[in-house]
Each structure stands twice: as C-alpha cells, then as structure tokens.
Amino acid sequence: MGEQEQQAGWAFETRAIHAGQDPDPTTGAVVTPISLSTTFAQDAVGQHKGYEYARSGNPTRTALETCVASLEGVRHGLAFASGLAAEDAIMRLLRPGQRVVLGNDAYGGTFRLIAKVWEPLGMPWTAADLTDVEALAANWRDDTGLVWLETPTNPLLTCIDIEAVAELAHERGALVVVDNTFATPYLQQPAASGADIVLHSATKYLGGHSDVVGGFLAVDQDDVAERLRFFQNAAGGVPSPFDCYLVLRGVKTLGVRMDRHCENARAVVDLLVGHPAVDRVLYPQLPDHPGHAAAAEQMRDFGGMVSFTLNGGEAVARRVAESTTLFTLAESLGAVESLIEHPGAMTHASAAGSPLEVPADLVRLSVGIEHSSDLVADLAQALELGTQEGN
Ligand SMILES: *Cc1c(COP(=O)(O)O)cnc(C)c1O
C-alpha cells in the first residue's frame, strides 16, 4: 500500500499526528524539522530534490500542507502567512466584473478585504442571507463568480447548509469558498459537501495556542489548486518555517482540543440559557438556533464559540465583557485559553454601518479548555457584576 492510500485509511486523530510527518529520512528525527534554508542545492542545472527557493516551497511547509489537506479530505493544501493572505489569493481567481456573494454576517476582515481592497479593483460584491437558498436562487446575478460562506458564522454562529448552497452555485457556474475556521476539519469537512475551496485562519483552532498567525487553503480540484499555488508563490504571502512548525504542532492535538472546547461550551450555554441577565443565547446546538438543522446534519459537534445578547443592552454587554477574570478580554479565538469580547466595538467595528453590522448588545465567547467549573463560575460573577453596576 502506498503512503497516501495508507494515510487515507487512517482516522482523523492518526492523520493529525502522522500525515506528512514521517520521521526525517536522514536523521530519524520524529518531529518535523524546522527547515530554515532559503535555498537548496541542485545536482545539475534545474535538477533538484523538489525544493529550489523557500518562497516556492520548503519542507516544513510541505509537512503542514500535506497534513491539513489530509484532514480536510482533499488532495491539495496551501499554507499562507495569515488567513487574510489566503483570502487574498482566493480573490485573485476572479476577473474584474465577477461578483462575490458574501454571507451577511461574515468575519469583519473578510468584509474589509472584499469591500475595501477588491471592489475598487473591479470586483463587485453583495451580502446575502445564505440560510435562505431559495432567495439566493431568486436574486442570483449572472456575474457571480464566487459564493463565500462561513458556517458557523462569526459572531452570530449561524449555520449554512453547505450542500444546498454548493449545488445552486455549481449549477450557475460559481465557485464556493467555505471558511471553516470555526468548525475545523475535526467537526466539519466542507469539501465533502461540495465546497471548492476550504479556508482557514490557522491563527485560531488549527494553531490553537494564540502564538502564531497563519492561513490555509484546502482544495481538491487540480486546476483550482494550481492557480492558487501560482498566486501563493507569485504574490508571496507565505508563512515562515517556524510558523508552519507551530501550526503543525497545534494540529496534532486538534481532535482532543475540539472535544473539550465543545464540552466546555455546553457547560457555559447551560449557565446562560434562562439566566435573568441574558436575552438570547446563540449556539448551534440549541434547537431554536437558526441553522441548528444544518449544523446537526453537517457537523460532528457544535464547536467552542458561544455568543449572547444582554437584556440591559450595549452598556451591560460592555460591562460583562470587562468583568471576567479568567476569560481574557481580547480579540481572536480558538485557543486553549478562554476569551471574551464585544464584537460591535472590537472584531466587527470595521463593519459598522454596513450590511454586516452586528448587534451592539452582543458578547462573544471563545470557550477554552480550562476546567468548565472555573469558566462557569467566572462568567456567573461577570453577569452579576455587569448587571449590578447598571442599577
Ligand atoms: C481570524 C479570521 C480570519 C482572518 O484570519 P487572520 O489569520 O487573522 O488573517 C478569517 N476568517 C475567520 C472566520 C476568522 O476568525
């Protein structure tokens, strides 16, 4: 059995640790070396061992690209210096005049890239409610080249039926990008549901320890992968070997971390649901959550992100976000430590006044893998403090 067939037969947790990570053939090192060389010796002119110059490719990056592609169940992986560098490469697939249809609660930085960088260069865009596939079909515009969806979305955690959107988009000749940052390949593999390009901010769960910025594209089609590979090298938004090593190290524990993130999120949701200070709890496992059916269908579990709105409005939301001691008030998400933030004034401030503006009384949690009882106690006292000061 060839190496690839053997790896395809392995379970997720096994591939996370071994795919692309054979012991080093020259030294036997079990851990993938951080390969710092920028240039590689050639046996004769143009005759090399697969590497020439480190922007085009280096062995540490290859290990990461092979591993995450395997986890997403596709043939090609491309690592980038950040999630947004990866997104920028996707936009280069379009010709001027081709439209992007973007989910109406997309990540603020994605919105900024499309609206403020690429629209002025001639790529129009529309925000759409992608939970409503009938409306998407009815309002379809023939210039659409790309449908860009997140599921679950950030920060409202709406879930989109990937298969239904992909079927429509493919019928109409558009590519489908799924930002899989929140779910990770452990909880959801969008390519199996028809996504052409699976996108990650590796800064979040893939890295998982708040110590590396990175991006990733997973693609099955050879022609799409080849064009993205060209942009990766030609525009040069590549990660350093050390960054690749950190993401690769994070990915080894992705499965066990995600299990604990989901378990802890459930404990937090149990506290929030029915709490007198809390208006709405947004978590895909809740039966009344928009897209619960889609999440139950396409996800293994419901993830580590929880959002909620407060009865006292924006002022209380801000005070609650400032009143935790264990949850750190900070942007970003997906790492071992728990974070709390106010999206309207922090991660999603750049979307103010746009169709992607988020509610001002919303608080977002990235539930970490500390002990759930400590997390629940911290949040309970913050809810109490946040509402007390309002009286
Ligand atoms: C953080 C994030 C991005 C952007 O990734 P960077 O690594 O910060 O460039 C894109 N999509 C989602 C859902 C994110 O959370």
Tab-separated table of C-alpha atoms and ligand atoms in Angstrom:
chain	number	residue	atom	x	y	z
A	1	MET	CA	0.000	0.000	0.000
A	2	GLY	CA	1.362	3.446	-0.958
A	3	GLU	CA	1.850	6.089	1.697
A	4	GLN	CA	-1.110	8.180	0.558
A	5	GLU	CA	-3.565	5.262	0.428
A	6	GLN	CA	-2.402	4.162	3.851
A	7	GLN	CA	-2.881	7.664	5.267
A	8	ALA	CA	-6.321	7.958	3.656
A	9	GLY	CA	-7.344	4.866	5.621
A	10	TRP	CA	-6.240	6.312	8.944
A	11	ALA	CA	-8.696	8.017	11.272
A	12	PHE	CA	-8.612	11.800	11.776
A	13	GLU	CA	-6.613	11.747	15.019
A	14	THR	CA	-3.976	9.474	13.470
A	15	ARG	CA	-3.609	11.610	10.342
A	16	ALA	CA	-3.323	14.748	12.520
A	17	ILE	CA	-0.180	13.277	14.068
A	18	HIS	CA	1.299	11.363	11.137
A	19	ALA	CA	0.116	12.668	7.742
A	20	GLY	CA	3.068	14.369	6.038
A	21	GLN	CA	5.144	13.781	9.185
A	22	ASP	CA	7.231	10.666	8.570
A	23	PRO	CA	10.460	10.519	10.594
A	24	ASP	CA	13.206	12.546	8.893
A	25	PRO	CA	14.906	10.188	6.377
A	26	THR	CA	18.435	11.456	7.060
A	27	THR	CA	18.436	11.627	10.879
A	28	GLY	CA	15.361	9.718	12.012
A	29	ALA	CA	14.049	12.793	13.853
A	30	VAL	CA	10.458	12.037	14.862
A	31	VAL	CA	9.461	15.697	14.975
A	32	THR	CA	9.321	17.510	11.638
A	33	PRO	CA	12.443	19.733	11.486
A	34	ILE	CA	12.106	23.500	11.126
A	35	SER	CA	13.827	23.807	7.789
A	36	LEU	CA	15.327	27.295	7.660
A	37	SER	CA	17.322	27.116	4.440
A	38	THR	CA	16.136	29.659	1.888
A	39	THR	CA	17.875	27.898	-0.985
A	40	PHE	CA	18.514	24.270	-1.943
A	41	ALA	CA	21.485	22.665	-3.718
A	42	GLN	CA	20.870	21.372	-7.227
A	43	ASP	CA	22.601	18.256	-8.653
A	44	ALA	CA	22.628	19.755	-12.133
A	45	VAL	CA	21.042	22.913	-13.560
A	46	GLY	CA	17.327	22.665	-12.816
A	47	GLN	CA	17.727	19.239	-11.187
A	48	HIS	CA	16.699	19.368	-7.535
A	49	LYS	CA	15.024	17.303	-4.835
A	50	GLY	CA	11.712	19.179	-5.002
A	51	TYR	CA	12.878	22.439	-3.440
A	52	GLU	CA	14.660	25.387	-5.074
A	53	TYR	CA	13.818	28.529	-3.138
A	54	ALA	CA	11.884	28.737	0.130
A	55	ARG	CA	9.119	31.099	-1.008
A	56	SER	CA	8.116	28.493	-3.593
A	57	GLY	CA	8.229	25.701	-1.052
A	58	ASN	CA	10.089	24.388	1.954
A	59	PRO	CA	9.955	21.010	3.720
A	60	THR	CA	8.295	22.238	6.951
A	61	ARG	CA	5.560	23.897	4.933
A	62	THR	CA	5.097	20.760	2.838
A	63	ALA	CA	4.526	18.736	6.018
A	64	LEU	CA	1.850	21.181	7.196
A	65	GLU	CA	0.224	21.382	3.763
A	66	THR	CA	0.102	17.596	3.442
A	67	CYS	CA	-1.301	17.144	6.939
A	68	VAL	CA	-4.133	19.687	6.827
A	69	ALA	CA	-5.118	18.711	3.252
A	70	SER	CA	-5.438	15.159	4.551
A	71	LEU	CA	-7.586	16.330	7.484
A	72	GLU	CA	-9.902	18.180	5.092
A	73	GLY	CA	-10.072	15.096	2.863
A	74	VAL	CA	-8.638	16.810	-0.232
A	75	ARG	CA	-5.518	16.445	-2.375
A	76	HIS	CA	-4.017	19.929	-2.161
A	77	GLY	CA	-3.064	22.136	0.784
A	78	LEU	CA	-1.617	25.648	0.651
A	79	ALA	CA	-0.295	27.457	3.703
A	80	PHE	CA	-0.238	31.261	3.903
A	81	ALA	CA	1.150	33.930	6.227
A	82	SER	CA	-2.349	34.724	7.570
A	83	GLY	CA	-5.981	33.882	6.973
A	84	LEU	CA	-6.331	37.132	5.064
A	85	ALA	CA	-3.327	36.362	2.842
A	86	ALA	CA	-5.084	33.095	1.972
A	87	GLU	CA	-8.314	35.004	1.286
A	88	ASP	CA	-6.455	37.479	-0.904
A	89	ALA	CA	-5.161	34.584	-3.011
A	90	ILE	CA	-8.745	33.342	-3.484
A	91	MET	CA	-9.857	36.780	-4.735
A	92	ARG	CA	-7.151	36.627	-7.410
A	93	LEU	CA	-9.079	33.778	-9.062
A	94	LEU	CA	-11.692	36.333	-10.179
A	95	ARG	CA	-11.624	38.578	-13.209
A	96	PRO	CA	-12.778	42.217	-12.913
A	97	GLY	CA	-16.568	42.255	-13.165
A	98	GLN	CA	-17.024	38.931	-11.396
A	99	ARG	CA	-19.163	39.213	-8.285
A	100	VAL	CA	-18.646	37.788	-4.823
A	101	VAL	CA	-21.741	36.821	-2.848
A	102	LEU	CA	-20.783	37.038	0.795
A	103	GLY	CA	-22.736	35.711	3.764
A	104	ASN	CA	-24.289	38.680	5.577
A	105	ASP	CA	-22.503	38.047	8.855
A	106	ALA	CA	-19.022	37.301	7.555
A	107	TYR	CA	-15.807	37.928	9.501
A	108	GLY	CA	-15.106	41.679	9.569
A	109	GLY	CA	-11.669	41.338	7.951
A	110	THR	CA	-13.138	39.321	5.073
A	111	PHE	CA	-15.721	42.016	4.512
A	112	ARG	CA	-12.977	44.692	4.605
A	113	LEU	CA	-10.784	42.816	2.103
A	114	ILE	CA	-13.626	42.330	-0.374
A	115	ALA	CA	-15.290	45.748	0.052
A	116	LYS	CA	-12.256	47.985	0.545
A	117	VAL	CA	-9.483	46.259	-1.433
A	118	TRP	CA	-11.085	44.230	-4.207
A	119	GLU	CA	-14.250	46.177	-5.001
A	120	PRO	CA	-12.209	49.254	-6.007
A	121	LEU	CA	-10.252	46.927	-8.330
A	122	GLY	CA	-13.471	45.967	-10.101
A	123	MET	CA	-14.918	43.000	-8.239
A	124	PRO	CA	-18.479	43.788	-7.147
A	125	TRP	CA	-19.990	42.072	-4.140
A	126	THR	CA	-23.332	41.515	-2.471
A	127	ALA	CA	-24.152	40.459	1.072
A	128	ALA	CA	-26.799	37.744	1.254
A	129	ASP	CA	-28.635	35.665	3.828
A	130	LEU	CA	-27.191	32.294	2.851
A	131	THR	CA	-29.573	30.402	5.136
A	132	ASP	CA	-32.258	31.182	2.546
A	133	VAL	CA	-31.183	29.246	-0.554
A	134	GLU	CA	-34.463	29.977	-2.356
A	135	ALA	CA	-33.872	33.719	-2.026
A	136	LEU	CA	-30.271	33.225	-3.122
A	137	ALA	CA	-31.520	31.464	-6.266
A	138	ALA	CA	-34.233	34.079	-6.880
A	139	ASN	CA	-31.803	37.002	-6.528
A	140	TRP	CA	-28.937	35.295	-8.376
A	141	ARG	CA	-26.922	37.578	-10.621
A	142	ASP	CA	-25.226	36.141	-13.678
A	143	ASP	CA	-21.948	37.915	-12.958
A	144	THR	CA	-21.470	35.868	-9.735
A	145	GLY	CA	-18.120	34.093	-9.740
A	146	LEU	CA	-17.801	33.149	-6.099
A	147	VAL	CA	-20.085	32.354	-3.176
A	148	TRP	CA	-18.253	32.873	0.098
A	149	LEU	CA	-19.720	31.375	3.212
A	150	GLU	CA	-18.781	30.805	6.804
A	151	THR	CA	-20.501	28.169	8.879
A	152	PRO	CA	-20.833	28.642	11.783
A	153	THR	CA	-20.597	32.383	11.157
A	154	ASN	CA	-18.733	34.929	13.204
A	155	PRO	CA	-20.072	36.188	15.575
A	156	LEU	CA	-23.734	35.118	15.248
A	157	LEU	CA	-22.904	31.405	14.788
A	158	THR	CA	-25.482	30.982	12.055
A	159	CYS	CA	-25.084	27.691	10.199
A	160	ILE	CA	-25.430	27.391	6.451
A	161	ASP	CA	-26.358	24.250	4.526
A	162	ILE	CA	-23.124	23.869	2.521
A	163	GLU	CA	-24.505	21.198	0.209
A	164	ALA	CA	-27.572	23.247	-0.779
A	165	VAL	CA	-25.532	26.416	-1.470
A	166	ALA	CA	-22.868	24.464	-3.375
A	167	GLU	CA	-25.433	22.722	-5.537
A	168	LEU	CA	-27.007	26.036	-6.563
A	169	ALA	CA	-23.659	27.788	-7.090
A	170	HIS	CA	-22.285	24.954	-9.221
A	171	GLU	CA	-25.466	24.855	-11.298
A	172	ARG	CA	-24.894	28.550	-12.025
A	173	GLY	CA	-21.159	28.207	-12.657
A	174	ALA	CA	-19.770	29.830	-9.485
A	175	LEU	CA	-17.102	28.530	-7.127
A	176	VAL	CA	-17.832	28.009	-3.445
A	177	VAL	CA	-15.487	29.027	-0.639
A	178	VAL	CA	-16.209	27.782	2.868
A	179	ASP	CA	-14.411	29.475	5.741
A	180	ASN	CA	-14.005	26.505	8.093
A	181	THR	CA	-12.125	28.420	10.800
A	182	PHE	CA	-14.813	27.998	13.478
A	183	ALA	CA	-15.649	24.347	12.861
A	184	THR	CA	-12.188	22.986	11.941
A	185	PRO	CA	-11.896	19.790	9.864
A	186	TYR	CA	-12.496	17.788	13.052
A	187	LEU	CA	-16.108	18.981	13.255
A	188	GLN	CA	-16.871	19.524	9.561
A	189	GLN	CA	-15.294	18.773	6.189
A	190	PRO	CA	-16.846	21.211	3.690
A	191	ALA	CA	-15.194	19.696	0.600
A	192	ALA	CA	-17.264	16.544	1.123
A	193	SER	CA	-20.377	18.754	0.920
A	194	GLY	CA	-19.267	20.426	-2.318
A	195	ALA	CA	-17.001	23.330	-1.278
A	196	ASP	CA	-14.366	24.043	-3.934
A	197	ILE	CA	-12.041	25.872	-1.553
A	198	VAL	CA	-11.871	25.381	2.216
A	199	LEU	CA	-10.341	28.332	4.037
A	200	HIS	CA	-8.788	28.591	7.491
A	201	SER	CA	-7.404	31.240	9.670
A	202	ALA	CA	-4.811	28.873	11.161
A	203	THR	CA	-4.339	31.579	13.792
A	204	LYS	CA	-7.406	30.134	15.523
A	205	TYR	CA	-8.130	26.463	16.241
A	206	LEU	CA	-5.525	24.896	13.925
A	207	GLY	CA	-2.693	26.692	15.722
A	208	GLY	CA	-4.755	26.606	18.894
A	209	HIS	CA	-2.340	28.312	21.310
A	210	SER	CA	-2.514	32.042	20.431
A	211	ASP	CA	1.110	32.066	19.330
A	212	VAL	CA	1.047	32.003	15.530
A	213	VAL	CA	-0.718	33.865	12.708
A	214	GLY	CA	-1.390	31.688	9.680
A	215	GLY	CA	-3.795	30.870	6.872
A	216	PHE	CA	-4.648	27.773	4.898
A	217	LEU	CA	-6.492	26.725	1.748
A	218	ALA	CA	-7.579	23.127	1.134
A	219	VAL	CA	-8.612	22.281	-2.426
A	220	ASP	CA	-9.377	19.068	-4.257
A	221	GLN	CA	-9.533	20.224	-7.899
A	222	ASP	CA	-6.127	20.229	-9.580
A	223	ASP	CA	-6.755	23.304	-11.764
A	224	VAL	CA	-8.016	25.498	-8.904
A	225	ALA	CA	-5.131	24.340	-6.689
A	226	GLU	CA	-2.621	25.031	-9.435
A	227	ARG	CA	-3.818	28.622	-9.886
A	228	LEU	CA	-3.784	29.226	-6.114
A	229	ARG	CA	-0.308	27.691	-5.866
A	230	PHE	CA	0.820	30.143	-8.546
A	231	PHE	CA	-0.580	33.104	-6.553
A	232	GLN	CA	0.959	31.762	-3.334
A	233	ASN	CA	4.393	31.902	-4.937
A	234	ALA	CA	3.924	34.883	-7.276
A	235	ALA	CA	2.409	37.207	-4.658
A	236	GLY	CA	4.465	35.634	-1.883
A	237	GLY	CA	2.170	35.694	1.167
A	238	VAL	CA	3.840	32.605	2.626
A	239	PRO	CA	4.363	31.577	6.263
A	240	SER	CA	7.787	31.166	7.839
A	241	PRO	CA	9.053	27.631	8.561
A	242	PHE	CA	8.732	28.328	12.289
A	243	ASP	CA	5.100	29.383	11.860
A	244	CYS	CA	4.458	26.199	9.858
A	245	TYR	CA	6.009	24.176	12.668
A	246	LEU	CA	3.794	25.843	15.280
A	247	VAL	CA	0.605	25.195	13.306
A	248	LEU	CA	1.677	21.599	12.654
A	249	ARG	CA	2.335	21.129	16.361
A	250	GLY	CA	-1.076	22.587	17.184
A	251	VAL	CA	-2.871	20.366	14.701
A	252	LYS	CA	-1.576	17.195	16.386
A	253	THR	CA	-3.979	17.782	19.314
A	254	LEU	CA	-6.841	19.298	17.303
A	255	GLY	CA	-9.252	16.413	17.936
A	256	VAL	CA	-8.808	16.270	21.709
A	257	ARG	CA	-8.884	20.052	21.995
A	258	MET	CA	-12.096	20.332	19.970
A	259	ASP	CA	-13.810	17.671	22.075
A	260	ARG	CA	-13.034	19.690	25.214
A	261	HIS	CA	-13.941	23.043	23.587
A	262	CYS	CA	-17.383	21.618	22.714
A	263	GLU	CA	-17.909	20.085	26.152
A	264	ASN	CA	-16.976	23.336	27.913
A	265	ALA	CA	-19.138	25.401	25.547
A	266	ARG	CA	-22.125	23.263	26.567
A	267	ALA	CA	-21.435	23.967	30.257
A	268	VAL	CA	-21.333	27.711	29.534
A	269	VAL	CA	-24.522	27.540	27.446
A	270	ASP	CA	-26.258	25.766	30.343
A	271	LEU	CA	-25.420	28.738	32.565
A	272	LEU	CA	-26.521	31.347	30.019
A	273	VAL	CA	-29.827	29.793	28.940
A	274	GLY	CA	-32.518	31.115	31.262
A	275	HIS	CA	-30.118	33.466	33.104
A	276	PRO	CA	-32.058	36.645	34.015
A	277	ALA	CA	-29.344	38.962	32.591
A	278	VAL	CA	-29.251	37.181	29.248
A	279	ASP	CA	-31.608	37.894	26.373
A	280	ARG	CA	-30.630	35.420	23.610
A	281	VAL	CA	-28.018	32.645	23.578
A	282	LEU	CA	-26.525	31.869	20.179
A	283	TYR	CA	-25.152	28.324	19.999
A	284	PRO	CA	-25.832	25.921	17.114
A	285	GLN	CA	-26.805	23.056	19.391
A	286	LEU	CA	-29.842	24.950	20.716
A	287	PRO	CA	-32.904	23.685	18.815
A	288	ASP	CA	-34.236	27.248	18.233
A	289	HIS	CA	-30.912	28.443	16.800
A	290	PRO	CA	-31.028	29.488	13.123
A	291	GLY	CA	-29.298	26.752	11.205
A	292	HIS	CA	-29.477	24.184	14.000
A	293	ALA	CA	-30.711	21.657	11.428
A	294	ALA	CA	-27.799	22.405	9.073
A	295	ALA	CA	-25.312	22.124	11.939
A	296	ALA	CA	-26.783	18.848	13.181
A	297	GLU	CA	-26.596	17.491	9.629
A	298	GLN	CA	-23.069	18.527	8.664
A	299	MET	CA	-21.147	18.879	11.945
A	300	ARG	CA	-19.852	16.216	14.324
A	301	ASP	CA	-20.398	18.569	17.281
A	302	PHE	CA	-21.283	22.239	17.734
A	303	GLY	CA	-17.985	23.962	18.470
A	304	GLY	CA	-16.394	26.126	21.130
A	305	MET	CA	-17.826	29.540	20.230
A	306	VAL	CA	-20.821	30.947	22.096
A	307	SER	CA	-22.435	34.370	21.642
A	308	PHE	CA	-25.197	36.015	23.653
A	309	THR	CA	-27.106	39.282	23.929
A	310	LEU	CA	-27.980	41.017	27.180
A	311	ASN	CA	-31.241	42.371	28.489
A	312	GLY	CA	-29.605	45.633	29.538
A	313	GLY	CA	-28.307	46.490	26.051
A	314	GLU	CA	-24.879	47.689	24.972
A	315	ALA	CA	-23.764	49.200	28.298
A	316	VAL	CA	-24.338	45.927	30.151
A	317	ALA	CA	-22.714	43.934	27.325
A	318	ARG	CA	-19.576	46.065	27.614
A	319	ARG	CA	-19.514	45.773	31.413
A	320	VAL	CA	-19.936	41.988	31.340
A	321	ALA	CA	-17.082	41.731	28.825
A	322	GLU	CA	-14.931	43.814	31.191
A	323	SER	CA	-15.901	41.925	34.369
A	324	THR	CA	-14.462	38.443	33.829
A	325	THR	CA	-11.163	37.472	35.398
A	326	LEU	CA	-10.485	34.081	33.811
A	327	PHE	CA	-11.939	34.851	30.361
A	328	THR	CA	-9.468	37.376	28.925
A	329	LEU	CA	-10.908	40.434	27.193
A	330	ALA	CA	-9.278	40.096	23.771
A	331	GLU	CA	-9.876	39.643	20.059
A	332	SER	CA	-9.175	36.359	18.298
A	333	LEU	CA	-10.471	32.927	19.246
A	334	GLY	CA	-9.892	29.216	19.086
A	335	ALA	CA	-7.014	28.751	21.517
A	336	VAL	CA	-6.671	26.828	24.765
A	337	GLU	CA	-7.407	29.887	26.916
A	338	SER	CA	-10.906	31.365	27.118
A	339	LEU	CA	-11.545	34.815	25.636
A	340	ILE	CA	-14.437	37.272	25.816
A	341	GLU	CA	-15.099	40.247	23.562
A	342	HIS	CA	-17.607	42.844	22.433
A	343	PRO	CA	-17.766	42.344	18.620
A	344	GLY	CA	-19.509	45.664	17.878
A	345	ALA	CA	-16.575	47.665	19.256
A	346	MET	CA	-13.766	45.145	18.693
A	347	THR	CA	-13.589	42.445	15.974
A	348	HIS	CA	-16.507	43.783	13.951
A	349	ALA	CA	-16.005	47.535	14.386
A	350	SER	CA	-14.938	47.811	10.721
A	351	ALA	CA	-18.376	46.512	9.662
A	352	ALA	CA	-20.253	49.360	11.398
A	353	GLY	CA	-22.784	50.947	9.069
A	354	SER	CA	-22.515	48.079	6.560
A	355	PRO	CA	-24.948	45.205	5.981
A	356	LEU	CA	-22.633	43.194	8.228
A	357	GLU	CA	-23.024	45.347	11.324
A	358	VAL	CA	-23.510	43.233	14.461
A	359	PRO	CA	-25.888	43.903	17.411
A	360	ALA	CA	-24.416	46.335	19.969
A	361	ASP	CA	-25.577	44.223	22.941
A	362	LEU	CA	-23.720	41.121	21.735
A	363	VAL	CA	-20.914	39.406	23.656
A	364	ARG	CA	-18.815	36.652	22.070
A	365	LEU	CA	-17.006	33.905	23.952
A	366	SER	CA	-14.229	31.675	22.739
A	367	VAL	CA	-14.564	28.902	25.295
A	368	GLY	CA	-11.160	27.408	26.053
A	369	ILE	CA	-10.108	24.105	27.546
A	370	GLU	CA	-9.693	25.137	31.192
A	371	HIS	CA	-11.895	23.286	33.701
A	372	SER	CA	-15.540	24.032	32.927
A	373	SER	CA	-16.445	24.746	36.562
A	374	ASP	CA	-13.939	27.614	36.717
A	375	LEU	CA	-15.254	29.040	33.457
A	376	VAL	CA	-18.884	28.858	34.547
A	377	ALA	CA	-18.094	30.474	37.930
A	378	ASP	CA	-16.180	33.320	36.264
A	379	LEU	CA	-18.955	34.043	33.810
A	380	ALA	CA	-21.629	33.884	36.523
A	381	GLN	CA	-19.860	36.535	38.599
A	382	ALA	CA	-19.306	38.724	35.496
A	383	LEU	CA	-23.026	38.600	34.665
A	384	GLU	CA	-23.800	39.604	38.202
A	385	LEU	CA	-21.291	42.484	38.221
A	386	GLY	CA	-22.288	43.664	34.758
A	387	THR	CA	-25.943	43.987	35.671
A	388	GLN	CA	-25.424	45.340	39.221
A	389	GLU	CA	-23.477	48.377	38.072
A	390	GLY	CA	-26.317	49.187	35.675
A	391	ASN	CA	-28.781	49.715	38.520
B	1	LIG	C1	-9.469	35.423	12.116
B	1	LIG	C2	-10.348	35.021	10.995
B	1	LIG	C3	-9.986	35.265	9.661
B	1	LIG	C4	-8.718	36.026	9.288
B	1	LIG	O1	-7.580	35.323	9.601
B	1	LIG	P1	-6.172	36.005	10.063
B	1	LIG	O2	-5.333	34.830	10.382
B	1	LIG	O3	-6.459	36.884	11.230
B	1	LIG	O4	-5.683	36.778	8.892
B	1	LIG	C5	-10.836	34.816	8.676
B	1	LIG	N1	-11.987	34.180	8.955
B	1	LIG	C6	-12.387	33.949	10.223
B	1	LIG	C7	-13.669	33.245	10.474
B	1	LIG	C8	-11.580	34.364	11.281
B	1	LIG	O5	-11.993	34.139	12.526
